[in-house]
PDB file of N, CA and C in Angstrom:
ATOM      1  N   UNK P  41      81.264  40.715  42.827  1.00  0.00           N
ATOM      2  CA  UNK P  41      81.642  41.408  44.044  1.00  0.00           C
ATOM      3  C   UNK P  41      81.611  43.191  43.909  1.00  0.00           C
ATOM      4  N   UNK P  42      82.392  43.412  43.066  1.00  0.00           N
ATOM      5  CA  UNK P  42      82.568  44.896  42.625  1.00  0.00           C
ATOM      6  C   UNK P  42      81.343  45.657  42.046  1.00  0.00           C
ATOM      7  N   UNK P  43      80.579  44.835  41.385  1.00  0.00           N
ATOM      8  CA  UNK P  43      79.216  45.031  40.889  1.00  0.00           C
ATOM      9  C   UNK P  43      78.345  45.653  41.858  1.00  0.00           C
ATOM     10  N   UNK P  44      78.311  44.828  42.938  1.00  0.00           N
ATOM     11  CA  UNK P  44      77.405  45.319  44.306  1.00  0.00           C
ATOM     12  C   UNK P  44      78.043  46.419  44.774  1.00  0.00           C
ATOM     13  N   UNK P  45      79.031  46.595  44.897  1.00  0.00           N
ATOM     14  CA  UNK P  45      79.611  48.192  45.422  1.00  0.00           C
ATOM     15  C   UNK P  45      78.978  49.117  44.774  1.00  0.00           C
ATOM     16  N   UNK P  46      79.595  48.783  43.633  1.00  0.00           N
ATOM     17  CA  UNK P  46      79.269  50.132  42.549  1.00  0.00           C
ATOM     18  C   UNK P  46      77.841  50.266  42.542  1.00  0.00           C
ATOM     19  N   UNK P  47      76.814  49.191  42.492  1.00  0.00           N
ATOM     20  CA  UNK P  47      75.411  49.946  42.410  1.00  0.00           C
ATOM     21  C   UNK P  47      74.976  50.436  43.742  1.00  0.00           C
ATOM     22  N   UNK P  48      75.595  50.051  44.764  1.00  0.00           N
ATOM     23  CA  UNK P  48      75.191  50.890  46.153  1.00  0.00           C
ATOM     24  C   UNK P  48      75.431  52.175  45.980  1.00  0.00           C
ATOM     25  N   UNK P  49      76.749  52.531  45.496  1.00  0.00           N
ATOM     26  CA  UNK P  49      77.480  53.538  45.605  1.00  0.00           C
ATOM     27  C   UNK P  49      76.534  54.609  44.714  1.00  0.00           C
ATOM     28  N   UNK P  50      76.045  54.104  43.502  1.00  0.00           N
ATOM     29  CA  UNK P  50      75.013  54.631  42.800  1.00  0.00           C
ATOM     30  C   UNK P  50      73.783  55.131  43.211  1.00  0.00           C
ATOM     31  N   UNK P  51      73.365  54.083  43.894  1.00  0.00           N
ATOM     32  CA  UNK P  51      71.879  54.063  44.700  1.00  0.00           C
ATOM     33  C   UNK P  51      71.922  55.224  45.665  1.00  0.00           C
ATOM     34  N   UNK P  52      72.957  55.305  46.611  1.00  0.00           N
ATOM     35  CA  UNK P  52      73.330  56.084  47.268  1.00  0.00           C
ATOM     36  C   UNK P  52      73.197  57.378  47.061  1.00  0.00           C
ATOM     37  N   UNK P  53      74.241  57.570  45.834  1.00  0.00           N
ATOM     38  CA  UNK P  53      74.358  58.909  45.176  1.00  0.00           C
ATOM     39  C   UNK P  53      72.849  59.648  44.814  1.00  0.00           C
ATOM     40  N   UNK P  54      71.870  58.624  44.415  1.00  0.00           N
ATOM     41  CA  UNK P  54      70.624  59.376  43.998  1.00  0.00           C
ATOM     42  C   UNK P  54      69.648  59.640  45.312  1.00  0.00           C
ATOM     43  N   UNK P  55      69.659  58.595  46.376  1.00  0.00           N
ATOM     44  CA  UNK P  55      68.964  58.671  47.543  1.00  0.00           C
ATOM     45  C   UNK P  55      69.084  59.650  48.582  1.00  0.00           C
ATOM     46  N   UNK P  56      70.570  59.987  48.907  1.00  0.00           N
ATOM     47  CA  UNK P  56      71.039  60.744  49.698  1.00  0.00           C
ATOM     48  C   UNK P  56      70.543  62.192  49.681  1.00  0.00           C
ATOM     49  N   UNK P  57      70.847  62.802  48.484  1.00  0.00           N
ATOM     50  CA  UNK P  57      70.500  64.328  48.058  1.00  0.00           C
ATOM     51  C   UNK P  57      68.624  64.412  48.338  1.00  0.00           C
ATOM     52  N   UNK P  58      67.936  63.507  47.893  1.00  0.00           N
ATOM     53  CA  UNK P  58      66.633  63.463  47.990  1.00  0.00           C
ATOM     54  C   UNK P  58      66.242  63.499  49.554  1.00  0.00           C
ATOM     55  N   UNK P  59      66.748  62.719  50.345  1.00  0.00           N
ATOM     56  CA  UNK P  59      66.528  62.510  51.547  1.00  0.00           C
ATOM     57  C   UNK P  59      67.064  64.203  52.226  1.00  0.00           C
ATOM     58  N   UNK P  60      68.232  64.575  51.939  1.00  0.00           N
ATOM     59  CA  UNK P  60      68.647  66.025  52.563  1.00  0.00           C
ATOM     60  C   UNK P  60      67.735  67.146  52.202  1.00  0.00           C
ATOM     61  N   UNK P  61      67.307  66.904  50.949  1.00  0.00           N
ATOM     62  CA  UNK P  61      66.325  68.004  50.281  1.00  0.00           C
ATOM     63  C   UNK P  61      65.085  67.993  51.080  1.00  0.00           C
ATOM     64  N   UNK P  62      64.521  66.911  51.319  1.00  0.00           N
ATOM     65  CA  UNK P  62      63.130  66.890  51.930  1.00  0.00           C
ATOM     66  C   UNK P  62      63.462  67.351  53.771  1.00  0.00           C
ATOM     67  N   UNK P  63      64.729  66.986  54.201  1.00  0.00           N
ATOM     68  CA  UNK P  63      64.870  67.391  55.530  1.00  0.00           C
ATOM     69  C   UNK P  63      64.939  68.976  55.573  1.00  0.00           C
ATOM     70  N   UNK P  64      65.574  69.686  54.525  1.00  0.00           N
ATOM     71  CA  UNK P  64      65.864  70.780  54.534  1.00  0.00           C
ATOM     72  C   UNK P  64      64.641  71.733  54.310  1.00  0.00           C
ATOM     73  N   UNK P  65      63.665  71.046  53.358  1.00  0.00           N
ATOM     74  CA  UNK P  65      62.378  71.631  53.063  1.00  0.00           C
ATOM     75  C   UNK P  65      61.545  71.424  54.403  1.00  0.00           C
ATOM     76  N   UNK P  66      61.529  70.486  55.181  1.00  0.00           N
ATOM     77  CA  UNK P  66      60.835  70.413  56.455  1.00  0.00           C
ATOM     78  C   UNK P  66      61.022  71.523  57.634  1.00  0.00           C
ATOM     79  N   UNK P  67      62.364  71.588  57.756  1.00  0.00           N
ATOM     80  CA  UNK P  67      63.023  72.555  58.437  1.00  0.00           C
ATOM     81  C   UNK P  67      62.747  73.983  58.053  1.00  0.00           C
ATOM     82  N   UNK P  68      62.666  74.418  56.776  1.00  0.00           N
ATOM     83  CA  UNK P  68      62.086  75.741  56.203  1.00  0.00           C
ATOM     84  C   UNK P  68      60.554  75.752  56.396  1.00  0.00           C
ATOM     85  N   UNK P  69      59.926  74.695  56.424  1.00  0.00           N
ATOM     86  CA  UNK P  69      58.174  74.750  56.660  1.00  0.00           C
ATOM     87  C   UNK P  69      58.146  75.214  58.081  1.00  0.00           C
ATOM     88  N   UNK P  70      58.839  74.624  58.960  1.00  0.00           N
ATOM     89  CA  UNK P  70      58.730  74.234  60.401  1.00  0.00           C
ATOM     90  C   UNK P  70      59.159  75.947  60.766  1.00  0.00           C
ATOM     91  N   UNK P  71      60.394  76.380  60.321  1.00  0.00           N
ATOM     92  CA  UNK P  71      60.601  77.770  60.659  1.00  0.00           C
ATOM     93  C   UNK P  71      59.435  78.741  60.420  1.00  0.00           C
ATOM     94  N   UNK P  72      59.014  78.743  58.884  1.00  0.00           N
ATOM     95  CA  UNK P  72      58.147  79.753  58.757  1.00  0.00           C
ATOM     96  C   UNK P  72      57.010  79.609  59.486  1.00  0.00           C
ATOM     97  N   UNK P  73      56.405  78.447  59.794  1.00  0.00           N
ATOM     98  CA  UNK P  73      55.274  78.219  60.574  1.00  0.00           C
ATOM     99  C   UNK P  73      55.503  78.921  62.060  1.00  0.00           C
ATOM    100  N   UNK P  74      56.682  78.574  62.620  1.00  0.00           N
ATOM    101  CA  UNK P  74      57.139  79.132  63.783  1.00  0.00           C
ATOM    102  C   UNK P  74      57.208  80.615  63.889  1.00  0.00           C
ATOM    103  N   UNK P  75      57.496  81.373  62.784  1.00  0.00           N
ATOM    104  CA  UNK P  75      57.680  82.788  62.553  1.00  0.00           C
ATOM    105  C   UNK P  75      56.302  83.316  62.600  1.00  0.00           C
ATOM    106  N   UNK P  76      55.386  82.837  61.728  1.00  0.00           N
ATOM    107  CA  UNK P  76      53.848  83.199  61.708  1.00  0.00           C
ATOM    108  C   UNK P  76      53.503  83.015  63.046  1.00  0.00           C
ATOM    109  N   UNK P  77      53.381  81.927  63.700  1.00  0.00           N
ATOM    110  CA  UNK P  77      52.723  81.717  64.872  1.00  0.00           C
ATOM    111  C   UNK P  77      53.344  82.744  65.724  1.00  0.00           C
ATOM    112  N   UNK P  78      54.490  83.254  65.791  1.00  0.00           N
ATOM    113  CA  UNK P  78      55.113  84.357  66.750  1.00  0.00           C
ATOM    114  C   UNK P  78      54.588  85.320  66.486  1.00  0.00           C
ATOM    115  N   UNK P  79      54.594  85.844  65.362  1.00  0.00           N
ATOM    116  CA  UNK P  79      54.255  86.944  64.851  1.00  0.00           C
ATOM    117  C   UNK P  79      52.421  87.189  65.247  1.00  0.00           C
ATOM    118  N   UNK P  80      51.585  86.236  65.016  1.00  0.00           N
ATOM    119  CA  UNK P  80      50.026  86.316  65.351  1.00  0.00           C
ATOM    120  C   UNK P  80      49.983  86.309  66.856  1.00  0.00           C
ATOM    121  N   UNK P  81      50.860  85.756  67.719  1.00  0.00           N
ATOM    122  CA  UNK P  81      50.731  85.860  69.065  1.00  0.00           C
ATOM    123  C   UNK P  81      51.163  87.313  69.427  1.00  0.00           C
ATOM    124  N   UNK P  82      52.055  87.726  69.189  1.00  0.00           N
ATOM    125  CA  UNK P  82      52.490  89.084  69.320  1.00  0.00           C
ATOM    126  C   UNK P  82      51.664  90.198  69.039  1.00  0.00           C
ATOM    127  N   UNK P  83      50.945  89.983  67.868  1.00  0.00           N
ATOM    128  CA  UNK P  83      49.743  90.849  67.543  1.00  0.00           C
ATOM    129  C   UNK P  83      48.862  90.715  68.495  1.00  0.00           C
ATOM    130  N   UNK P  84      48.373  89.556  68.827  1.00  0.00           N
ATOM    131  CA  UNK P  84      47.345  89.318  69.573  1.00  0.00           C
ATOM    132  C   UNK P  84      47.438  90.019  71.041  1.00  0.00           C
ATOM    133  N   UNK P  85      48.720  89.832  71.473  1.00  0.00           N
ATOM    134  CA  UNK P  85      49.173  90.294  72.802  1.00  0.00           C
ATOM    135  C   UNK P  85      49.040  91.746  72.829  1.00  0.00           C
ATOM    136  N   UNK P  86      49.539  92.338  71.600  1.00  0.00           N
ATOM    137  CA  UNK P  86      49.553  93.731  71.668  1.00  0.00           C
ATOM    138  C   UNK P  86      48.265  94.255  71.596  1.00  0.00           C
ATOM    139  N   UNK P  87      47.006  93.776  71.085  1.00  0.00           N
ATOM    140  CA  UNK P  87      45.834  94.359  70.820  1.00  0.00           C
ATOM    141  C   UNK P  87      45.084  93.810  72.340  1.00  0.00           C
ATOM    142  N   UNK P  88      45.536  93.097  73.128  1.00  0.00           N
ATOM    143  CA  UNK P  88      44.949  92.725  74.203  1.00  0.00           C
ATOM    144  C   UNK P  88      45.560  93.960  75.075  1.00  0.00           C
ATOM    145  N   UNK P  89      46.813  94.384  75.158  1.00  0.00           N
ATOM    146  CA  UNK P  89      47.379  95.260  76.107  1.00  0.00           C
ATOM    147  C   UNK P  89      46.594  96.643  75.656  1.00  0.00           C
ATOM    148  N   UNK P  90      46.399  96.824  74.263  1.00  0.00           N
ATOM    149  CA  UNK P  90      45.739  98.174  74.086  1.00  0.00           C
ATOM    150  C   UNK P  90      44.254  98.420  74.448  1.00  0.00           C
ATOM    151  N   UNK P  91      43.562  97.061  74.362  1.00  0.00           N
ATOM    152  CA  UNK P  91      42.151  97.139  74.924  1.00  0.00           C
ATOM    153  C   UNK P  91      42.163  97.266  76.447  1.00  0.00           C
ATOM    154  N   UNK P  92      43.123  96.751  77.074  1.00  0.00           N
ATOM    155  CA  UNK P  92      43.186  96.918  78.521  1.00  0.00           C
ATOM    156  C   UNK P  92      43.412  98.361  78.740  1.00  0.00           C
ATOM    157  N   UNK P  93      44.465  98.922  78.268  1.00  0.00           N
ATOM    158  CA  UNK P  93      44.789 100.460  78.330  1.00  0.00           C
ATOM    159  C   UNK P  93      43.632 101.141  78.212  1.00  0.00           C
ATOM    160  N   UNK P  94      42.890 100.997  77.029  1.00  0.00           N
ATOM    161  CA  UNK P  94      41.745 101.759  76.801  1.00  0.00           C
ATOM    162  C   UNK P  94      40.757 101.732  78.084  1.00  0.00           C
ATOM    163  N   UNK P  95      40.457 100.361  78.497  1.00  0.00           N
ATOM    164  CA  UNK P  95      39.370 100.206  79.539  1.00  0.00           C
ATOM    165  C   UNK P  95      39.849 101.020  80.988  1.00  0.00           C
ATOM    166  N   UNK P  96      41.212 101.119  81.017  1.00  0.00           N
ATOM    167  CA  UNK P  96      41.673 101.714  82.164  1.00  0.00           C
ATOM    168  C   UNK P  96      41.814 102.931  82.154  1.00  0.00           C
ATOM    169  N   UNK P  97      41.823 103.842  80.946  1.00  0.00           N
ATOM    170  CA  UNK P  97      41.554 105.045  80.645  1.00  0.00           C
ATOM    171  C   UNK P  97      40.025 105.462  80.770  1.00  0.00           C
ATOM    172  N   UNK P  98      39.421 104.475  80.283  1.00  0.00           N
ATOM    173  CA  UNK P  98      37.900 104.703  80.546  1.00  0.00           C
ATOM    174  C   UNK P  98      37.462 104.788  81.770  1.00  0.00           C
ATOM    175  N   UNK P  99      37.798 103.806  82.648  1.00  0.00           N
ATOM    176  CA  UNK P  99      37.484 103.800  84.142  1.00  0.00           C
ATOM    177  C   UNK P  99      38.077 105.208  84.978  1.00  0.00           C
ATOM    178  N   UNK P 100      39.224 105.362  84.478  1.00  0.00           N
ATOM    179  CA  UNK P 100      40.063 106.740  85.169  1.00  0.00           C
ATOM    180  C   UNK P 100      39.114 107.901  84.790  1.00  0.00           C
ATOM    181  N   UNK P 101      38.779 108.028  83.587  1.00  0.00           N
ATOM    182  CA  UNK P 101      37.673 109.157  83.214  1.00  0.00           C
ATOM    183  C   UNK P 101      36.632 109.120  83.903  1.00  0.00           C
ATOM    184  N   UNK P 102      35.881 107.948  84.173  1.00  0.00           N
ATOM    185  CA  UNK P 102      34.650 107.877  84.945  1.00  0.00           C
ATOM    186  C   UNK P 102      35.033 108.132  86.589  1.00  0.00           C
ATOM    187  N   UNK P 103      36.032 107.633  87.011  1.00  0.00           N
ATOM    188  CA  UNK P 103      36.544 108.379  88.343  1.00  0.00           C
ATOM    189  C   UNK P 103      36.714 109.486  88.549  1.00  0.00           C
ATOM    190  N   UNK P 104      37.553 110.086  87.377  1.00  0.00           N
ATOM    191  CA  UNK P 104      37.638 111.706  87.353  1.00  0.00           C
ATOM    192  C   UNK P 104      36.260 112.552  87.526  1.00  0.00           C
ATOM    193  N   UNK P 105      35.447 111.931  86.402  1.00  0.00           N
ATOM    194  CA  UNK P 105      34.035 112.639  86.507  1.00  0.00           C
ATOM    195  C   UNK P 105      33.171 112.575  87.612  1.00  0.00           C
ATOM    196  N   UNK P 106      33.379 111.673  88.300  1.00  0.00           N
ATOM    197  CA  UNK P 106      32.519 111.193  89.440  1.00  0.00           C
ATOM    198  C   UNK P 106      33.247 112.140  90.506  1.00  0.00           C
ATOM    199  N   UNK P 107      34.584 112.105  90.804  1.00  0.00           N
ATOM    200  CA  UNK P 107      35.136 113.182  91.813  1.00  0.00           C
ATOM    201  C   UNK P 107      34.695 114.674  91.304  1.00  0.00           C
ATOM    202  N   UNK P 108      34.627 114.875  90.392  1.00  0.00           N
ATOM    203  CA  UNK P 108      34.243 116.537  89.809  1.00  0.00           C
ATOM    204  C   UNK P 108      32.865 116.620  90.324  1.00  0.00           C
ATOM    205  N   UNK P 109      32.024 115.656  90.268  1.00  0.00           N
ATOM    206  CA  UNK P 109      30.889 115.921  90.464  1.00  0.00           C
ATOM    207  C   UNK P 109      30.639 116.191  92.208  1.00  0.00           C
ATOM    208  N   UNK P 110      31.456 115.346  92.891  1.00  0.00           N
ATOM    209  CA  UNK P 110      31.494 115.316  94.296  1.00  0.00           C
ATOM    210  C   UNK P 110      32.043 116.865  94.876  1.00  0.00           C
ATOM    211  N   UNK P 111      33.049 117.182  94.143  1.00  0.00           N
ATOM    212  CA  UNK P 111      33.635 118.566  94.549  1.00  0.00           C
ATOM    213  C   UNK P 111      32.896 119.676  94.248  1.00  0.00           C
TER     214      UNK P 111
END
């Protein structure tokens, strides 16, 4: 009976670190993926805002030129 308890303890001491390392690696990969996705989203959003600002400035210049032509 003592032999079974000892073998279970040895088995657990070998399996538990592997399971914990696997879980930690998954958390690391998920965190890295989240950070990359967030950075990509922020970069895309910044580009969209810059494009929108350029369009608005172009439209404002066209309106100013139109008004100058009327005056």
